[in-house]
Coordinates of C-alpha atoms and ligand atoms in Angstrom, one line a residue:
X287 CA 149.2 296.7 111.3
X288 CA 152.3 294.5 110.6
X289 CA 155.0 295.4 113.5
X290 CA 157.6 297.4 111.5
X291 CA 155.3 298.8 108.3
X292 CA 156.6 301.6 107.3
X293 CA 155.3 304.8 108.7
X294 CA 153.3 303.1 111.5
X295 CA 155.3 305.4 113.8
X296 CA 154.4 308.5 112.4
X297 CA 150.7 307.7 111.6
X298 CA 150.4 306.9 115.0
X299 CA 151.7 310.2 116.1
X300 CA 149.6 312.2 113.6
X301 CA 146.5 313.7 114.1
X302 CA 144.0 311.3 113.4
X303 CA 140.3 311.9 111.2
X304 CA 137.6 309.7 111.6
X305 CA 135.8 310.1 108.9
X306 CA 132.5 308.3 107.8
X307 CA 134.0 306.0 105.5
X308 CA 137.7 305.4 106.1
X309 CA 140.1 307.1 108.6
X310 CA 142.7 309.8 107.3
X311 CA 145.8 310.7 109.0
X312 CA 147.8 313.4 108.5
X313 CA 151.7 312.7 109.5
X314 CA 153.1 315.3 107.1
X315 CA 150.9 318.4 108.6
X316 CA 152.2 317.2 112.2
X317 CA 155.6 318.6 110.9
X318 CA 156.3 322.5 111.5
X319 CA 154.7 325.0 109.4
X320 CA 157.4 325.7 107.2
X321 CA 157.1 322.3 105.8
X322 CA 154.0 323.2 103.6
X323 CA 151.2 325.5 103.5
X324 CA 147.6 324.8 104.2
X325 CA 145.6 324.2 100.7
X326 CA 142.4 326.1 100.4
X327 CA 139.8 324.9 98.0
X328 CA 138.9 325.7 94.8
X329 CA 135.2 324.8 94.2
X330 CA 134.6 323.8 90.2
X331 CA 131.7 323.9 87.9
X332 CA 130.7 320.3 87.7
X333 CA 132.9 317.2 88.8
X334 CA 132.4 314.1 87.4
X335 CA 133.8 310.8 87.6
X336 CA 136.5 309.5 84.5
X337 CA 137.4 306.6 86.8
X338 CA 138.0 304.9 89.9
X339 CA 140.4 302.4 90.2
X340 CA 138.3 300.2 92.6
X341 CA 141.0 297.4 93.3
X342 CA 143.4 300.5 94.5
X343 CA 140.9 301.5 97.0
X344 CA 140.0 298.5 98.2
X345 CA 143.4 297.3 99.1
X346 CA 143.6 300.6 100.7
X347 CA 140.6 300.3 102.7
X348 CA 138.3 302.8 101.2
X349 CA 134.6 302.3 100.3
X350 CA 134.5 302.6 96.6
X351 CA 130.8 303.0 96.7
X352 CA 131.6 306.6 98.8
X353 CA 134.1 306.9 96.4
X354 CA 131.8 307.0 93.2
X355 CA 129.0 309.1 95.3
X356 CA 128.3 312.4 95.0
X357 CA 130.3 313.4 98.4
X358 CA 133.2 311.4 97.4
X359 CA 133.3 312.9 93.5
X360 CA 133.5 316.1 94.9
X361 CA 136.5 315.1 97.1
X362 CA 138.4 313.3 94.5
X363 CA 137.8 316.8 92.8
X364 CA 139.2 319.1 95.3
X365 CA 135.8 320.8 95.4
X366 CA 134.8 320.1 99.0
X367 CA 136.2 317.8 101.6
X368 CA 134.3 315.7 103.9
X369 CA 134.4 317.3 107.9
X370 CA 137.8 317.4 109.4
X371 CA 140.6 317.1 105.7
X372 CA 142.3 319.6 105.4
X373 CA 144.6 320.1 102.7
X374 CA 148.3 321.5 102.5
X375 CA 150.4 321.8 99.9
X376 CA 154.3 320.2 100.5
X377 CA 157.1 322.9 100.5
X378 CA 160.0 321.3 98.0
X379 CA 163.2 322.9 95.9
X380 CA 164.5 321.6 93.0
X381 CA 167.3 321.5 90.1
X382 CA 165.5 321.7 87.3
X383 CA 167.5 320.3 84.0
X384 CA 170.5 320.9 85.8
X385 CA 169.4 324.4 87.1
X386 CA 168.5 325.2 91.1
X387 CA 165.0 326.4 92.4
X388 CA 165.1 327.0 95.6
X389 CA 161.2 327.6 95.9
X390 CA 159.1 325.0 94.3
X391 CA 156.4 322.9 95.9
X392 CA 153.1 321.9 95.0
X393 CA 151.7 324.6 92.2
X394 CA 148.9 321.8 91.7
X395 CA 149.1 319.5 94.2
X396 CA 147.7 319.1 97.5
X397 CA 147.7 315.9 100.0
X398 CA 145.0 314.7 101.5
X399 CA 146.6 312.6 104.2
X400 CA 147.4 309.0 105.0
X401 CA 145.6 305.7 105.1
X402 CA 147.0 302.3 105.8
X403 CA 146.7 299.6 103.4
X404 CA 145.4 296.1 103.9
X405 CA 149.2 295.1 104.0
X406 CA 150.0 297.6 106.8
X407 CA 151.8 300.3 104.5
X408 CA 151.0 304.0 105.2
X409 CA 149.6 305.5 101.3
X410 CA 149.2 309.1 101.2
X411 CA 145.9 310.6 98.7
X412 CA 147.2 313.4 96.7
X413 CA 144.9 315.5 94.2
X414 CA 147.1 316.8 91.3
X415 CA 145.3 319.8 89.5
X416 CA 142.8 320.6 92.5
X417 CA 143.6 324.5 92.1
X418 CA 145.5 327.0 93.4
X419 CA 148.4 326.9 96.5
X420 CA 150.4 329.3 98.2
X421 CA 153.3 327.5 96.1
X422 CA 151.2 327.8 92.9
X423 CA 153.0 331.1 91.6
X424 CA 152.3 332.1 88.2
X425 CA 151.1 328.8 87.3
X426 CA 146.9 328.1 87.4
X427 CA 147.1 325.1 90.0
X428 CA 145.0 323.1 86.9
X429 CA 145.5 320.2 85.3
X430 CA 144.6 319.9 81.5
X431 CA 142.3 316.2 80.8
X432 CA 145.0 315.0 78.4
X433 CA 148.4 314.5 80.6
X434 CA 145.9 313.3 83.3
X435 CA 144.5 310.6 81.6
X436 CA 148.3 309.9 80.7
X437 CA 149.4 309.6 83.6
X438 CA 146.6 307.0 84.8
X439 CA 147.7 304.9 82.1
X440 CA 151.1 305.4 82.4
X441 CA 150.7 304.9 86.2
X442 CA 148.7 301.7 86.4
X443 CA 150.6 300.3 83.5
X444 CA 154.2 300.3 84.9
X445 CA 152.5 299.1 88.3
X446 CA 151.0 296.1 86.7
X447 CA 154.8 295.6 85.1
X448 CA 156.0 295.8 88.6
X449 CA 158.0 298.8 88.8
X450 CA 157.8 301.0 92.1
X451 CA 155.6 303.8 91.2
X452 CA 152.7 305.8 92.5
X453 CA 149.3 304.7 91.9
X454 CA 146.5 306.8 89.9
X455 CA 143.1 306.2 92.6
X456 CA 140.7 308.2 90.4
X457 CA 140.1 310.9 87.5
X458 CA 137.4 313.4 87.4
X459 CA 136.8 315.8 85.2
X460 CA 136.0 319.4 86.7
X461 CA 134.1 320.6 83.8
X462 CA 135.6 323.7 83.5
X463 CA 138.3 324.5 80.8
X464 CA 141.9 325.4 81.3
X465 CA 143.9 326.8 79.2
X466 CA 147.1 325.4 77.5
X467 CA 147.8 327.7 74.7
X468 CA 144.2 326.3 73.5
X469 CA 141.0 325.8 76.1
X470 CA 141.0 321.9 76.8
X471 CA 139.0 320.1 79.7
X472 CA 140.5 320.6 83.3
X473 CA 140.6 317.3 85.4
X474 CA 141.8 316.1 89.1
X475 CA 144.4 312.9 89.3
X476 CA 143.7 311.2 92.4
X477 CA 147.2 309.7 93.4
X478 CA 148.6 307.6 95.6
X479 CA 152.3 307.4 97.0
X480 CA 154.3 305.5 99.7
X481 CA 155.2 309.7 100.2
X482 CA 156.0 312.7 97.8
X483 CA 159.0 312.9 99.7
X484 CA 161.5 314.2 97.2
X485 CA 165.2 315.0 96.9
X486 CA 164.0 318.5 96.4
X487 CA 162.5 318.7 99.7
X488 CA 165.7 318.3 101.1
X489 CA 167.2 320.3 99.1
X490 CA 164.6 322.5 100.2
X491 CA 165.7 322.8 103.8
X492 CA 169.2 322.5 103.0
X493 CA 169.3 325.9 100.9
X494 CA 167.7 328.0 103.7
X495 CA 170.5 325.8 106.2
X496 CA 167.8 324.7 107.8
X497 CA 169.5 322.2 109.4
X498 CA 166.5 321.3 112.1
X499 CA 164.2 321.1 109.5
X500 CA 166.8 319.0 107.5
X501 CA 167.1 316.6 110.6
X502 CA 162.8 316.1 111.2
X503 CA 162.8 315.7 107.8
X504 CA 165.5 312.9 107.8
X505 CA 163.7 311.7 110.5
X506 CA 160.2 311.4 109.2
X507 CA 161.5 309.8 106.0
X508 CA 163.4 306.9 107.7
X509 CA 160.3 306.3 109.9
X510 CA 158.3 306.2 107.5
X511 CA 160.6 304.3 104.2
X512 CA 163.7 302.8 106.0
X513 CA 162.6 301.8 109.5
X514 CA 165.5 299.7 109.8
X515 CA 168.3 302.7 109.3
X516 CA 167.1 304.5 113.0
X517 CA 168.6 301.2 114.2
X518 CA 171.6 302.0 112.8
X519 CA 175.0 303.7 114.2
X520 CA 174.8 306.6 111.2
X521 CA 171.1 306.5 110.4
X522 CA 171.3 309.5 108.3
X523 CA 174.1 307.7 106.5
X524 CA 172.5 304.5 106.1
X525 CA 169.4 306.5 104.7
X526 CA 171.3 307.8 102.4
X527 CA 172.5 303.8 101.6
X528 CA 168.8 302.8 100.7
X529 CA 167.9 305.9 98.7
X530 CA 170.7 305.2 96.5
X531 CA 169.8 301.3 96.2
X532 CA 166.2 301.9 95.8
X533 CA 167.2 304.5 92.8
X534 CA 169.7 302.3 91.5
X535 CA 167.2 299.6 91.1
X536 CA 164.2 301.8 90.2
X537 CA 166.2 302.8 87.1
X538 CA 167.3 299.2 86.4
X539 CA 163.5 298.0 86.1
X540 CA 162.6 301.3 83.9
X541 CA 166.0 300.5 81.4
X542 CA 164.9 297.0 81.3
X543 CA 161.7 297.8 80.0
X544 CA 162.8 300.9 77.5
X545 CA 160.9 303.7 79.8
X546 CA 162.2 307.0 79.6
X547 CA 160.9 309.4 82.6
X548 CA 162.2 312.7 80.7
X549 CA 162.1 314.8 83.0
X550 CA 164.3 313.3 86.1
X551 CA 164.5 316.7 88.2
X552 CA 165.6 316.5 91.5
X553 CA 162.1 317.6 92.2
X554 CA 160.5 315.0 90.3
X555 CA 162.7 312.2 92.3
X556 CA 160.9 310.2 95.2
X557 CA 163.4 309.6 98.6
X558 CA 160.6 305.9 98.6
X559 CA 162.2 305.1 95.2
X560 CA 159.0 304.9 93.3
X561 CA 158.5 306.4 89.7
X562 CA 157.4 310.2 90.6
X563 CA 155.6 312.7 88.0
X564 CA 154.5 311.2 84.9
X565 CA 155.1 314.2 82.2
X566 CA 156.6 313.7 79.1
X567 CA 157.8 309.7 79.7
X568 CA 157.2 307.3 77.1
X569 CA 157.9 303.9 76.2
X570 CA 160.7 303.7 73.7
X571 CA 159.8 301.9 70.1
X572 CA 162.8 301.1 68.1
X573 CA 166.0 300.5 70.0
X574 CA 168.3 303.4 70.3
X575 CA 170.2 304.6 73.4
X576 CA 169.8 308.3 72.3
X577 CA 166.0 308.3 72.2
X578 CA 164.5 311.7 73.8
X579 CA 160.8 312.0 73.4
X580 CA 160.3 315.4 75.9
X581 CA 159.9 318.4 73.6
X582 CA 162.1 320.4 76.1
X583 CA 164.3 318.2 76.6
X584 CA 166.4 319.8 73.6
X585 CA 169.7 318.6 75.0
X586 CA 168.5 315.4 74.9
X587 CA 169.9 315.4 79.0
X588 CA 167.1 313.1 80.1
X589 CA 167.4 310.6 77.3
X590 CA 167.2 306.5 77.7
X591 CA 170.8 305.9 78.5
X592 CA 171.1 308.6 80.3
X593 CA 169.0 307.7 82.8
X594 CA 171.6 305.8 85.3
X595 CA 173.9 308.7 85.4
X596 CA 171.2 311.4 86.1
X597 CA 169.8 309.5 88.7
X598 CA 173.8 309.1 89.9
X599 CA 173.8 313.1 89.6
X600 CA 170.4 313.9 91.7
X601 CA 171.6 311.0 94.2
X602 CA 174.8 313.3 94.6
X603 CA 172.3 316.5 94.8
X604 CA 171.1 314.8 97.5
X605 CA 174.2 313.4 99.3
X606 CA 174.9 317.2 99.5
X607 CA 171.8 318.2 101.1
X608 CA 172.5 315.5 104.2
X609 CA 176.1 316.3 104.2
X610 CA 175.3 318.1 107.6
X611 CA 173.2 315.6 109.2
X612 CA 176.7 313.1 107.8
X613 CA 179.2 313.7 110.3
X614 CA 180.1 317.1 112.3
X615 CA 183.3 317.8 109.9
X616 CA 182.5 318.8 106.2
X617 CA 185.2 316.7 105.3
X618 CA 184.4 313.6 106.9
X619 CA 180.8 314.1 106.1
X620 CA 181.9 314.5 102.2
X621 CA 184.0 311.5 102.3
X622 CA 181.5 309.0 103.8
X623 CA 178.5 310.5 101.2
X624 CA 180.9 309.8 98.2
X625 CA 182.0 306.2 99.4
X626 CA 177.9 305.5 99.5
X627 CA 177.5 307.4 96.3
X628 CA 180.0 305.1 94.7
X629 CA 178.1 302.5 95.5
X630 CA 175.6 302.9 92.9
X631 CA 177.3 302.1 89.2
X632 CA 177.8 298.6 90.7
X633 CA 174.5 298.2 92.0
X634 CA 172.5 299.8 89.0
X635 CA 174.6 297.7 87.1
X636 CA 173.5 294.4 88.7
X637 CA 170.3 295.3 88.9
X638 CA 170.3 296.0 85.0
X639 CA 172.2 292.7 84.7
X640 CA 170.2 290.5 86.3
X641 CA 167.0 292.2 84.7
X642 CA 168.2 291.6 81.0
X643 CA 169.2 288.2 82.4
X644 CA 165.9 287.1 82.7
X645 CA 164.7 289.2 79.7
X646 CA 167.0 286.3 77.6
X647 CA 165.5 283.4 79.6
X648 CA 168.6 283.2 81.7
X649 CA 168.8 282.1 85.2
X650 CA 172.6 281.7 86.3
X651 CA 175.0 284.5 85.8
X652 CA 178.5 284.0 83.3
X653 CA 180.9 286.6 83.0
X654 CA 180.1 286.4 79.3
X655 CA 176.2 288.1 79.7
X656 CA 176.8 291.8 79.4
X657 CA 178.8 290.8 75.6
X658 CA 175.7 288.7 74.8
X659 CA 173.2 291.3 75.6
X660 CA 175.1 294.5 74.2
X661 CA 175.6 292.1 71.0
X662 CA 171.9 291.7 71.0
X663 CA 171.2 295.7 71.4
X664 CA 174.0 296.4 68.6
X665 CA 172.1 294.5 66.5
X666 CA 168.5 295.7 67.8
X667 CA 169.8 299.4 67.2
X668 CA 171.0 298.6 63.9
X669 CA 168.0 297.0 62.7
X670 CA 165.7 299.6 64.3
X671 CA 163.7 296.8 65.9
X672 CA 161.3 297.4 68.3
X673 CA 162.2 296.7 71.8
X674 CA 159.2 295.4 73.5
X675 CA 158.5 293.9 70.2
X676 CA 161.9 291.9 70.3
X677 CA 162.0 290.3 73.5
X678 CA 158.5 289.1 73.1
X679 CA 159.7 287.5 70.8
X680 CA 162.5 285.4 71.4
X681 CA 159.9 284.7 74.4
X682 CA 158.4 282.0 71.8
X683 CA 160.0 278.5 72.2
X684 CA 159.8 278.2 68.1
X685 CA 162.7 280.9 68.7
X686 CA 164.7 279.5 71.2
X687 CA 165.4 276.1 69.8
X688 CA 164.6 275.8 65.8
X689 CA 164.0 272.1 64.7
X690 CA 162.9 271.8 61.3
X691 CA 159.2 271.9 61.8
X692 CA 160.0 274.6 64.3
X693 CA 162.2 276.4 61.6
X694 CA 158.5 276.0 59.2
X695 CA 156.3 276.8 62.2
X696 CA 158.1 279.9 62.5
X697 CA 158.3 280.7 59.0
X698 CA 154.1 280.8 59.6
X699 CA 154.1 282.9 62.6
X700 CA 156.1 285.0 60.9
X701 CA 153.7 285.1 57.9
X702 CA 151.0 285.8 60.1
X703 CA 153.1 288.5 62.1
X704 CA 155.5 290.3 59.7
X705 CA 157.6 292.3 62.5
X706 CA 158.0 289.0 64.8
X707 CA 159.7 287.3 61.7
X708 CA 161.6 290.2 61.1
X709 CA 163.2 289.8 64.6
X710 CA 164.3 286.5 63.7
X711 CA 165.6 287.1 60.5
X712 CA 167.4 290.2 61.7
X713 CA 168.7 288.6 64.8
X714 CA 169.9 285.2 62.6
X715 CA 173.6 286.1 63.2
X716 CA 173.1 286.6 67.2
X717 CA 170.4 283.8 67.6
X718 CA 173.2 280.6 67.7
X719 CA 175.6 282.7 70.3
X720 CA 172.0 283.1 72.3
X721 CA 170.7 279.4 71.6
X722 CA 174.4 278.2 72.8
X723 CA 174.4 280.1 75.9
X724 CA 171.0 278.7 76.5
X725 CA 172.1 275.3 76.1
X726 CA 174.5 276.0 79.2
X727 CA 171.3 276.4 81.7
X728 CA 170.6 272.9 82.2
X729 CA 167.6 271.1 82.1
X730 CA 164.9 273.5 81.6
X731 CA 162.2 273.0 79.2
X732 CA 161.3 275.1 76.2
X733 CA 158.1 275.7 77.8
X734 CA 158.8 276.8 81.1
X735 CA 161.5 278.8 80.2
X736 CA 158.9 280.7 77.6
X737 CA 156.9 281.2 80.2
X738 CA 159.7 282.7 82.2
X739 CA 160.2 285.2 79.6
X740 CA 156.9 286.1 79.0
X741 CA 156.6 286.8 82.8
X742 CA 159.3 289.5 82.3
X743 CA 159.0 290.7 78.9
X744 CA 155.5 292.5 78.5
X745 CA 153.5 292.1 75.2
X746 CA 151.4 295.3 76.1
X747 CA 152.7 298.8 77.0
X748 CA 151.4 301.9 76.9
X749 CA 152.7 302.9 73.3
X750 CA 153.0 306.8 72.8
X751 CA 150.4 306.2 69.2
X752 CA 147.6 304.5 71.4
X753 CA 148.5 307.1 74.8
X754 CA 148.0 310.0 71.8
X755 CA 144.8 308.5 70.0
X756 CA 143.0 308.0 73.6
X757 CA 144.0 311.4 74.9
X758 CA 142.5 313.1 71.5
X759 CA 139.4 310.9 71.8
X760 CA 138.5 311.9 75.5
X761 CA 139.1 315.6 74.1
X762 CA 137.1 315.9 71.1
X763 CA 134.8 313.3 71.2
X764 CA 134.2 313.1 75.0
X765 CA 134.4 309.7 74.8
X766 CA 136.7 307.6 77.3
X767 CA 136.1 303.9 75.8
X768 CA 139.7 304.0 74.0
X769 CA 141.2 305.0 77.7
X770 CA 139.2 302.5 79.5
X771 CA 140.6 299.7 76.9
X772 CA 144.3 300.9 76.5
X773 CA 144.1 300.8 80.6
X774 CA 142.4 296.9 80.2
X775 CA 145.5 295.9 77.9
X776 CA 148.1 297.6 79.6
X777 CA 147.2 296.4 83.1
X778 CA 147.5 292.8 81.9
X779 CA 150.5 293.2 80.2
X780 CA 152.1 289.7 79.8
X781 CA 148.7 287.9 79.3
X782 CA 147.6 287.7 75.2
X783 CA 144.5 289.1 74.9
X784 CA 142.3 288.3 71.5
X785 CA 141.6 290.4 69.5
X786 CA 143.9 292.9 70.7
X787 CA 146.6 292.8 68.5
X788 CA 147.0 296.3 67.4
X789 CA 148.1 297.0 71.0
X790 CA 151.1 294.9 70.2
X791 CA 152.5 296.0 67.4
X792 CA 155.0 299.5 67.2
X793 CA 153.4 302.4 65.5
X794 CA 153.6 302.6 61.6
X795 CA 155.0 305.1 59.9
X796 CA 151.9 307.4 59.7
X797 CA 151.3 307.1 63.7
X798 CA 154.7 307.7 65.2
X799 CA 154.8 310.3 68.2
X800 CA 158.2 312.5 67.5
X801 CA 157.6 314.6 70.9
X802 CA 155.7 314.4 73.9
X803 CA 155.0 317.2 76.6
X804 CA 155.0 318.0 80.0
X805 CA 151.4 319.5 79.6
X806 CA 151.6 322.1 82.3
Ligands
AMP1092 P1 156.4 319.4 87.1 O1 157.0 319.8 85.9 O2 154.9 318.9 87.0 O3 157.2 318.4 87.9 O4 156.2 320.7 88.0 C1 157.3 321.5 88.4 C2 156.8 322.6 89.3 O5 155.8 323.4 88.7 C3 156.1 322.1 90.6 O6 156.4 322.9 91.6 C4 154.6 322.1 90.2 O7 153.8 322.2 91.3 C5 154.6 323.4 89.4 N1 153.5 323.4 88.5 C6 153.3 322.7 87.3 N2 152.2 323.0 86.7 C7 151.5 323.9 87.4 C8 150.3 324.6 87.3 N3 149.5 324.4 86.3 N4 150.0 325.5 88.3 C9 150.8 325.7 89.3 N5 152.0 325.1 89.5 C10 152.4 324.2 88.6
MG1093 MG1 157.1 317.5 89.5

């Protein structure tokens, strides 16, 4: 292990399972009780594997060949565990739209334990919809096939566009039904996290003034996240530094790709700063700042631009749980959180910034950006234009730099592909501004800097159409080929793939999602 990797520490001082085929730690049950409850399983009719993401668990050192067998199925399942796992279930709180719980936790979730990558970082295994916990209360611990599946996807996809986020392992189906106002097929999510560390589980300890509990927590999260901050002379402070940076720029990357989480609970926000709980999130399709897709969403609280602010307002949600770990005065304490909680407009900002930056093919900041870019979404909103869809395509050097044969060859691609040309035509009065700031950067060619922006601006996401028609596939027709290909295309998302062009292209009229759901 790399000196410094986060959570060496603590997986050194957890108790250690040697298993057969890879060795489990487990950090988080070496914390007192009242941190979580032990999981008890839930044997189900008939497990069977959807998928394993064998790349995942060979950079995390487990056998994929144990994986797939019949021992390892019924792990991934929650069914049995190999000698010496034993489950818990993590204690958390949570506002919920704005609203406080002070007793969540995982309903349908329990953690396996740690392993340590091939880089050194400590990943925790977590089955999502392995059955019933002590934290479960009314709910049935399940998790229906559909928002499973969805969350693979969703997962893997927004890894693969390099945005923090936890990792899908594995799907199984359990072959038993649950039951979501209609009987659909139950199914496990194998996931995989830095931690599920939230900014409820502070809250957690912070409601009961738990302030021991508050402090080990602290503790086992800088250990474990930001080493570097037990250096410091107000660690708890300085934690509280990177959590904001690492949300500040986690929001950035999902603004600069249209992703809307829509449902950013306190409970749903990771203290690592990757993307947490994949529910009702969606990719938006036409550009507008007010899009919602969550059905419960009704206040539209969680929408796109919204996003910055309500990460701003669980930030501060958690600024409040540390306050006593801050200083010994409330008042000193209160003053030092806000000064680090103003921090982050500037640095979401930036982040943003630099992000849309590169989405233009720029490379050297000018005051002027931010106009350029907010000219560019003016017009996008306007126009309805699709946002992946629009950035691809000023991605093509034909775009950037119209010579007359370019102007002709762009006249064909646009025959060929009738939305591309209608981002040139409807972006004709903010192409020159664009082209002129372009001609600022120096000598870079056409070429590279196309490739530039097709490094950044993804021709593949997981559209809500082709997340919809692969989720009602693997329901009615048992048949998983459209989720093993929209998983192929979305994983390889800035590559063109032939004969994959429908992946590309927004949903038409007939296909459009209005709503997604949480699927609980
Ligand atoms: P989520 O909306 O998935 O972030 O979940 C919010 C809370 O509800 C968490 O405490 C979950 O563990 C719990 N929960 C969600 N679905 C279920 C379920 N089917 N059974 C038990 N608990 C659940
Ligand atoms: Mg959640």
């Amino acid at each position: 292990m790399q000196p410094g990797s986060t959570g060496h520490a603590f997986a050194q001082a957890g108790i250690k399972r040697r298993m057969t085929h890879f060795t489990l730690t487990q950090s988080y049950a070496a914390l007192p009780e009242r941190f979580y409850a032990p999981a008890s399983l839930t044997p189900v009719s008939s497990p069977s594997l959807i998928k394993l993401n064998t790349s995942l668990a060979q950079t995390l050192g487990l056998d994929p060949a144990w994986l797939a067998s019949a021992e390892g199925i019924n792990m991934l399942a929650g069914h049995t565990m190999p000698e010496g796992i034993t489950p818990i279930a993590l204690a958390y709180a949570g506002h919920q739209f704005g609203h406080f719980v002070p007793q969540l936790g995982d309903g349908r979730a329990m953690l396996l334990g740690d392993v340590t990558d091939t880089s050194g970082h400590v990943r925790e295994i977590k089955l999502k919809g392995a059955g019933r916990t002590a934290l479960s209360r009314r709910g049935d611990g399940r998790a229906a096939l559909g928002p499973v599946l969805r969350e693979y996807v969703m997962s893997e996809a927004m890894a693969a566009l390099g945005v923090p986020t936890t990792r899908a392992l594995a799907a199984v189906r359990t072959g038993e039904r649950v039951y979501r106002e209609i009987p659909l097929p139950g199914a496990v999510l194998a996931r995989v996290a830095a931690s599920h560390i939230r900014v409820g589980t502070f809250q957690f300890f912070a409601a009961r003034e738990d302030h021991a509990g508050l402090r080990l927590l602290a503790d086992y999260a800088i250990a474990r996240h930001y080493p570097q901050a037990a250096q410091s002379a107000m660690p708890y402070l300085e934690f509280l530094e990177n959590v904001i940076t690492a949300q500040a720029q986690l929001v950035a990357k999902w603004m600069n790709l249209g992703f809307i989480h829509g449902v950013m609970n306190t409970d749903n926000m990771a203290i690592s700063g990757e993307t947490l709980d994949y529910g009702p999130c969606a990719f938006m399709e036409h550009y507008d700042h007010s899009t919602v897709f969550s059905y419960i969403d009704e206040r539209g609280r969680y929408a796109y631009a919204n996003q910055p602010s309500m990460a701003l307002w669980d930030l501060t949600r958690l600024a409040e749980a540390l306050l006593p770990l801050l200083a010994e005065e409330e008042t000193v304490a209160i003053e030092l959180a806000q000064k680090a909680l103003n921090q982050f407009e500037a640095q979401f900002q930036t982040a943003y910034l630099a992000g849309m930056r590169a989405k233009i093919g720029l490379t050297q900041p000018l005051a002027e950006d931010g106009a350029l870019v907010q000219n560019l979404l003016t017009a996008m909103h306007k126009n309805r234009l699709d946002f992946t869809q629009t950035f691809r395509t000023l991605s093509q050097t034909e775009v950037m730099q119209p010579t007359p044969e370019r102007a002709e060859h762009t006249q064909a691609v646009g025959a060929q592909l009738p939305a591309s040309h209608r981002v040139v035509s409807t972006l004709a009065e903010w192409l020159p501004a664009w082209r002129h700031r372009l001609a600022q950067e120096g000598a870079v060619t056409l070429a590279a800097r196309a490739a530039a922006m097709q490094a950044v601006n993804p021709l593949y996401i997981p559209r809500n159409h082709l997340v919809e028609d692969m989720i009602s596939k693997a329901i009615r027709q048992e048949d998983d080929s459209a989720f093993e290909t929209l998983l192929a295309v979305t994983t390889n998302p800035y590559q063109e793939q032939t004969g994959r062009a429908q992946y590309a292209r927004p949903a038409q009229p007939h296909e459009v999602v209005e709503h997604t759901f949480c699927g609980t």
